[in-house]
Amino acid sequence: METTAVHSDKELFIKIVITNWELQNKRLNGLLGKLSDEQITAEVSPNRNSGAYLLGHLTAVSDGMIPLLGLGEKLYPELENIYVRNPDKSDFERPSLAQLKEYWNHVNDTLSAYFSNMQPDEWFAPHTAISAEDFAKEPHRNKLNILMNRTNHEAYHLGQLIFLK
Amino acid sequence: METTAVHSDKELFIKIVITNWELQNKRLNGLLGKLSDEQITAEVSPNRNSGAYLLGHLTAVSDGMIPLLGLGEKLYPELENIYVRNPDKSDFERPSLAQLKEYWNHVNDTLSAYFSNMQPDEWFAPHTAISAEDFAKEPHRNKLNILMNRTNHEAYHLGQLIFLK
């Protein structure tokens, strides 16, 4: 009975976090579906990042969760340099918008598949970028925390992408 | 032993959610501290909401968590009509920017004080706007979920407010 309760609490937490992540994805995908390619490649506000850059940025950051959560290797490691380490309008060869959208969907589908196979306890383990020493002191910095943090990050940029409408 | 584990899991999860909420508040307060009154009252992007409107909006939504989480009455119920039900540039008498900032801080301090007195189990109870029937079917729609959702909402508008810089 106690064990079931523990299990069920953890599953409930995980469900809350994944549901909130899916909600942001759903909103972003809904927005992408409404925008023309021309709208997506425009700047979200004068002299700010373009929608395409932000889509690449979000794709790279979500892709980065795969190794950070200990699930595997990044699908598109080349995106980090273009969309995270460097600003928009840098002189890099970039994926086309059609490719970017495909990458975005593939990263999210891959994460969803990984998540559905994770055991509840795995979410409460340290992510791969925190030392055992720090985790002992701050046990809330687990994998679930990473997903929550990245969900907020997505919401932040969604607030900007909405200006493309 | 089992009971301690349950307690500790719940507390850990609550800490994750509250820490993420505090992080958004910290970022927003850091931004507010860097902006002049003139900057805050400007539009975040051409023909979009003003920073002051968004600050009022976030204050009203955070204030709304007080009754939604069953903690008490709203501190500033009049904000709902001005900043949630109606758009920016509506013809209402509004608080001054100095007042708004004071309201924002007071709402957050009040929420923090309530949160520090909440028992872990309270967070896993239904919020006040969900029926018992719906909660039985979707037990993840608890008070903690509300705070996570409002944290994402704050991140969303923070992504817009940053353009005031």
Coordinates of N, CA and C in Angstrom, one line a residue, chain A residues 23-148:
Chain A
L23 N 1.9 20.9 -23.4 CA 1.0 22.1 -23.7 C 1.8 23.2 -24.4
Q24 N 3.0 23.4 -24.0 CA 3.8 24.5 -24.7 C 4.1 24.0 -26.1
N25 N 4.4 22.7 -26.3 CA 4.6 22.2 -27.7 C 3.4 22.4 -28.5
K26 N 2.3 22.1 -27.9 CA 1.0 22.1 -28.7 C 0.7 23.6 -29.1
R27 N 1.0 24.5 -28.2 CA 0.8 25.9 -28.5 C 1.7 26.4 -29.6
L28 N 3.0 26.0 -29.5 CA 4.0 26.4 -30.5 C 3.6 25.8 -31.9
N29 N 3.3 24.5 -31.9 CA 2.9 23.8 -33.1 C 1.7 24.5 -33.7
G30 N 0.7 24.8 -32.9 CA -0.5 25.5 -33.4 C -0.1 26.8 -34.1
L31 N 0.8 27.6 -33.4 CA 1.2 28.8 -34.0 C 2.0 28.6 -35.3
L32 N 2.9 27.6 -35.4 CA 3.6 27.3 -36.6 C 2.7 27.0 -37.7
G33 N 1.6 26.3 -37.4 CA 0.7 25.9 -38.4 C -0.1 27.0 -39.0
K34 N -0.1 28.1 -38.3 CA -0.8 29.3 -38.8 C 0.0 30.3 -39.5
L35 N 1.3 30.2 -39.4 CA 2.2 31.2 -40.0 C 2.7 30.8 -41.4
S36 N 2.9 31.7 -42.3 CA 3.5 31.4 -43.6 C 5.0 31.4 -43.4
D37 N 5.7 30.8 -44.4 CA 7.2 30.8 -44.3 C 7.7 32.2 -44.2
E38 N 7.1 33.1 -44.9 CA 7.6 34.5 -44.8 C 7.4 35.1 -43.4
Q39 N 6.3 34.7 -42.8 CA 6.1 35.2 -41.4 C 7.1 34.6 -40.5
I40 N 7.4 33.4 -40.6 CA 8.3 32.7 -39.7 C 9.8 33.2 -39.8
T41 N 10.1 33.6 -41.0 CA 11.5 34.0 -41.2 C 11.7 35.5 -40.8
A42 N 10.6 36.2 -40.6 CA 10.7 37.6 -40.2 C 11.2 37.7 -38.7
E43 N 11.6 38.9 -38.4 CA 12.0 39.2 -37.0 C 10.8 39.3 -36.1
V44 N 10.9 38.8 -34.9 CA 9.7 38.8 -34.0 C 9.3 40.2 -33.6
S45 N 10.3 41.1 -33.6 CA 10.1 42.5 -33.3 C 11.3 43.2 -33.9
P46 N 11.2 44.5 -34.2 CA 12.3 45.1 -35.0 C 13.7 44.9 -34.3
N47 N 14.7 44.5 -35.1 CA 16.0 44.2 -34.6 C 16.1 43.1 -33.6
R48 N 15.2 42.2 -33.5 CA 15.2 41.1 -32.6 C 15.4 39.8 -33.4
N49 N 15.5 38.7 -32.7 CA 15.7 37.4 -33.4 C 14.5 37.1 -34.4
S50 N 14.9 36.4 -35.5 CA 13.8 36.0 -36.4 C 13.1 34.8 -35.8
G51 N 11.9 34.5 -36.3 CA 11.2 33.3 -35.9 C 12.0 32.1 -36.2
A52 N 12.6 32.0 -37.4 CA 13.4 30.8 -37.8 C 14.5 30.6 -36.8
Y53 N 15.2 31.7 -36.4 CA 16.3 31.5 -35.5 C 15.8 30.9 -34.2
L54 N 14.6 31.5 -33.7 CA 14.1 31.0 -32.4 C 13.6 29.5 -32.5
L55 N 13.1 29.1 -33.7 CA 12.7 27.7 -33.8 C 14.0 26.8 -33.8
G56 N 15.1 27.3 -34.4 CA 16.3 26.5 -34.4 C 16.9 26.5 -33.0
H57 N 16.7 27.6 -32.3 CA 17.2 27.7 -30.9 C 16.4 26.7 -30.0
L58 N 15.1 26.7 -30.1 CA 14.3 25.8 -29.3 C 14.6 24.3 -29.6
T59 N 14.8 24.1 -30.9 CA 15.1 22.7 -31.4 C 16.4 22.3 -30.8
A60 N 17.5 23.1 -30.8 CA 18.8 22.8 -30.3 C 18.7 22.6 -28.8
V61 N 17.9 23.4 -28.1 CA 17.8 23.3 -26.6 C 17.1 22.0 -26.2
S62 N 16.0 21.7 -27.0 CA 15.3 20.5 -26.7 C 16.1 19.3 -27.0
D63 N 16.9 19.3 -28.1 CA 17.8 18.2 -28.5 C 18.8 18.0 -27.4
G64 N 19.2 19.1 -26.8 CA 20.2 19.0 -25.7 C 19.7 18.3 -24.5
M65 N 18.4 18.2 -24.4 CA 17.9 17.4 -23.2 C 18.2 15.9 -23.4
I66 N 18.4 15.4 -24.6 CA 18.6 14.0 -24.8 C 19.8 13.5 -24.0
P67 N 21.0 14.1 -24.2 CA 22.1 13.8 -23.4 C 22.0 14.2 -21.9
L68 N 21.4 15.4 -21.7 CA 21.3 15.9 -20.3 C 20.5 15.0 -19.4
L69 N 19.5 14.4 -20.0 CA 18.7 13.5 -19.2 C 19.2 12.0 -19.3
G70 N 20.4 11.9 -20.0 CA 21.0 10.6 -20.0 C 20.3 9.6 -20.9
L71 N 19.6 10.1 -21.9 CA 18.8 9.2 -22.8 C 19.5 8.8 -24.1
G72 N 20.5 9.5 -24.4 CA 21.2 9.1 -25.7 C 22.0 10.3 -26.2
E73 N 22.3 10.3 -27.5 CA 23.1 11.3 -28.1 C 22.1 12.4 -28.8
K74 N 22.6 13.6 -28.9 CA 21.8 14.6 -29.7 C 21.5 14.1 -31.1
L75 N 20.4 14.5 -31.6 CA 20.1 14.1 -33.0 C 20.8 15.1 -34.0
Y76 N 20.9 16.4 -33.6 CA 21.4 17.4 -34.5 C 22.4 18.3 -33.8
P77 N 23.6 17.7 -33.4 CA 24.6 18.4 -32.6 C 25.0 19.7 -33.3
E78 N 25.0 19.8 -34.6 CA 25.4 21.0 -35.3 C 24.6 22.2 -35.0
L79 N 23.4 22.0 -34.5 CA 22.5 23.2 -34.2 C 23.0 24.0 -33.1
E80 N 23.7 23.4 -32.2 CA 24.2 24.2 -31.0 C 25.0 25.4 -31.4
N81 N 25.9 25.2 -32.3 CA 26.8 26.3 -32.7 C 26.0 27.4 -33.4
I82 N 25.1 27.0 -34.2 CA 24.3 28.0 -35.0 C 23.3 28.8 -34.2
Y83 N 22.6 28.0 -33.3 CA 21.4 28.6 -32.7 C 21.5 28.8 -31.2
V84 N 22.6 28.4 -30.6 CA 22.8 28.6 -29.1 C 24.0 29.4 -28.8
R85 N 25.1 29.0 -29.4 CA 26.4 29.7 -29.1 C 26.6 31.0 -29.8
N86 N 25.8 31.1 -30.9 CA 26.0 32.3 -31.8 C 24.6 33.0 -32.0
P87 N 24.6 34.3 -32.2 CA 23.4 35.0 -32.4 C 22.8 34.8 -33.8
D88 N 21.6 35.3 -34.0 CA 21.0 35.3 -35.3 C 21.9 36.2 -36.2
K89 N 21.7 36.0 -37.5 CA 22.5 36.8 -38.4 C 24.0 36.5 -38.4
S90 N 24.4 35.4 -37.8 CA 25.8 35.0 -37.9 C 25.9 34.4 -39.3
D91 N 27.2 34.3 -39.7 CA 27.4 33.9 -41.1 C 27.6 32.4 -41.2
F92 N 26.6 31.6 -40.8 CA 26.6 30.2 -40.9 C 25.7 29.6 -42.0
E93 N 26.0 28.5 -42.5 CA 25.1 27.8 -43.4 C 24.0 27.2 -42.5
R94 N 22.8 27.4 -42.8 CA 21.7 27.0 -41.9 C 20.8 26.0 -42.6
P95 N 20.1 25.2 -41.8 CA 19.1 24.4 -42.4 C 18.0 25.2 -43.0
S96 N 17.3 24.7 -44.0 CA 16.1 25.4 -44.6 C 15.0 25.4 -43.5
L97 N 14.0 26.2 -43.7 CA 12.9 26.3 -42.8 C 12.2 24.9 -42.8
A98 N 12.0 24.3 -43.9 CA 11.4 23.0 -44.0 C 12.1 22.0 -43.2
Q99 N 13.5 22.0 -43.3 CA 14.3 21.1 -42.5 C 14.2 21.4 -41.0
L100 N 14.2 22.6 -40.7 CA 14.1 23.0 -39.3 C 12.8 22.5 -38.7
K101 N 11.7 22.7 -39.4 CA 10.4 22.2 -38.9 C 10.5 20.7 -38.7
E102 N 11.1 20.0 -39.6 CA 11.2 18.5 -39.5 C 12.1 18.2 -38.3
Y103 N 13.2 18.9 -38.1 CA 14.0 18.6 -36.9 C 13.3 18.8 -35.6
W104 N 12.5 19.9 -35.6 CA 11.8 20.3 -34.4 C 10.8 19.1 -34.1
N105 N 10.1 18.7 -35.1 CA 9.1 17.6 -34.8 C 9.8 16.3 -34.5
H106 N 11.0 16.0 -35.1 CA 11.7 14.8 -34.8 C 12.2 14.8 -33.4
V107 N 12.8 15.9 -33.0 CA 13.3 16.0 -31.6 C 12.2 15.8 -30.6
N108 N 11.0 16.4 -30.8 CA 9.9 16.2 -29.9 C 9.4 14.8 -29.9
D109 N 9.2 14.2 -31.0 CA 8.8 12.9 -31.1 C 9.7 11.9 -30.4
T110 N 11.0 12.2 -30.6 CA 12.1 11.3 -29.9 C 12.0 11.5 -28.4
L111 N 11.9 12.7 -28.0 CA 11.8 13.0 -26.5 C 10.5 12.3 -25.9
S112 N 9.4 12.4 -26.6 CA 8.2 11.8 -26.2 C 8.3 10.3 -26.0
A113 N 9.0 9.7 -27.0 CA 9.2 8.2 -27.0 C 10.1 7.8 -25.8
Y114 N 11.2 8.6 -25.6 CA 12.1 8.3 -24.5 C 11.3 8.5 -23.2
F115 N 10.5 9.6 -23.1 CA 9.8 9.8 -21.8 C 8.8 8.7 -21.5
S116 N 8.2 8.1 -22.5 CA 7.2 7.1 -22.3 C 7.9 5.8 -21.8
N117 N 9.2 5.7 -22.0 CA 9.9 4.5 -21.6 C 10.6 4.7 -20.3
M118 N 10.7 5.9 -19.8 CA 11.4 6.1 -18.5 C 10.7 5.6 -17.3
Q119 N 11.4 5.0 -16.4 CA 10.8 4.6 -15.2 C 10.7 5.8 -14.2
P120 N 9.6 5.9 -13.4 CA 9.4 7.0 -12.6 C 10.7 7.4 -11.8
D121 N 11.4 6.5 -11.2 CA 12.6 6.8 -10.4 C 13.7 7.6 -11.2
E122 N 13.7 7.3 -12.5 CA 14.8 7.9 -13.3 C 14.6 9.4 -13.3
W123 N 13.4 9.9 -13.3 CA 13.2 11.3 -13.3 C 13.7 12.0 -12.1
F124 N 13.9 11.3 -11.0 CA 14.3 11.9 -9.8 C 15.8 11.7 -9.5
A125 N 16.5 11.2 -10.6 CA 17.9 11.0 -10.5 C 18.6 12.3 -11.0
P126 N 19.9 12.5 -10.7 CA 20.5 13.8 -11.1 C 20.6 13.8 -12.7
H127 N 20.6 15.0 -13.2 CA 20.9 15.1 -14.7 C 22.4 14.9 -14.9
T128 N 22.8 14.8 -16.1 CA 24.2 14.5 -16.4 C 25.2 15.7 -16.2
A129 N 24.7 16.9 -15.9 CA 25.6 18.0 -15.8 C 25.7 18.5 -14.4
I130 N 25.3 17.7 -13.4 CA 25.4 18.1 -12.0 C 26.3 17.1 -11.3
S131 N 27.2 17.6 -10.4 CA 28.1 16.7 -9.7 C 27.4 15.9 -8.6
A132 N 27.9 14.8 -8.2 CA 27.3 14.0 -7.1 C 27.2 14.8 -5.9
E133 N 28.3 15.6 -5.7 CA 28.4 16.5 -4.5 C 27.3 17.5 -4.4
D134 N 27.1 18.2 -5.6 CA 26.1 19.2 -5.6 C 24.7 18.6 -5.5
F135 N 24.5 17.5 -6.1 CA 23.2 16.8 -6.1 C 22.8 16.4 -4.7
A136 N 23.9 16.0 -3.9 CA 23.6 15.6 -2.5 C 23.1 16.8 -1.7
K137 N 23.6 17.9 -2.1 CA 23.2 19.2 -1.3 C 21.9 19.7 -1.9
E138 N 21.7 19.5 -3.2 CA 20.4 20.1 -3.8 C 19.7 19.0 -4.6
P139 N 19.1 18.1 -3.9 CA 18.4 16.9 -4.6 C 17.2 17.3 -5.5
H140 N 16.8 18.6 -5.4 CA 15.7 19.0 -6.3 C 16.2 19.2 -7.8
R141 N 17.6 19.2 -7.9 CA 18.1 19.5 -9.3 C 18.2 18.2 -10.1
N142 N 17.0 17.6 -10.3 CA 17.0 16.3 -10.9 C 16.5 16.5 -12.4
K143 N 16.2 15.3 -13.0 CA 15.9 15.4 -14.5 C 14.5 16.1 -14.7
L144 N 13.6 15.9 -13.7 CA 12.3 16.5 -13.9 C 12.4 18.0 -13.8
N145 N 13.3 18.5 -13.0 CA 13.6 19.9 -12.9 C 14.1 20.5 -14.3
I146 N 14.9 19.7 -15.0 CA 15.4 20.1 -16.3 C 14.2 20.3 -17.2
L147 N 13.3 19.3 -17.3 CA 12.2 19.4 -18.2 C 11.3 20.6 -17.8
M148 N 11.2 20.9 -16.5 CA 10.3 22.0 -16.1 C 11.0 23.3 -16.6

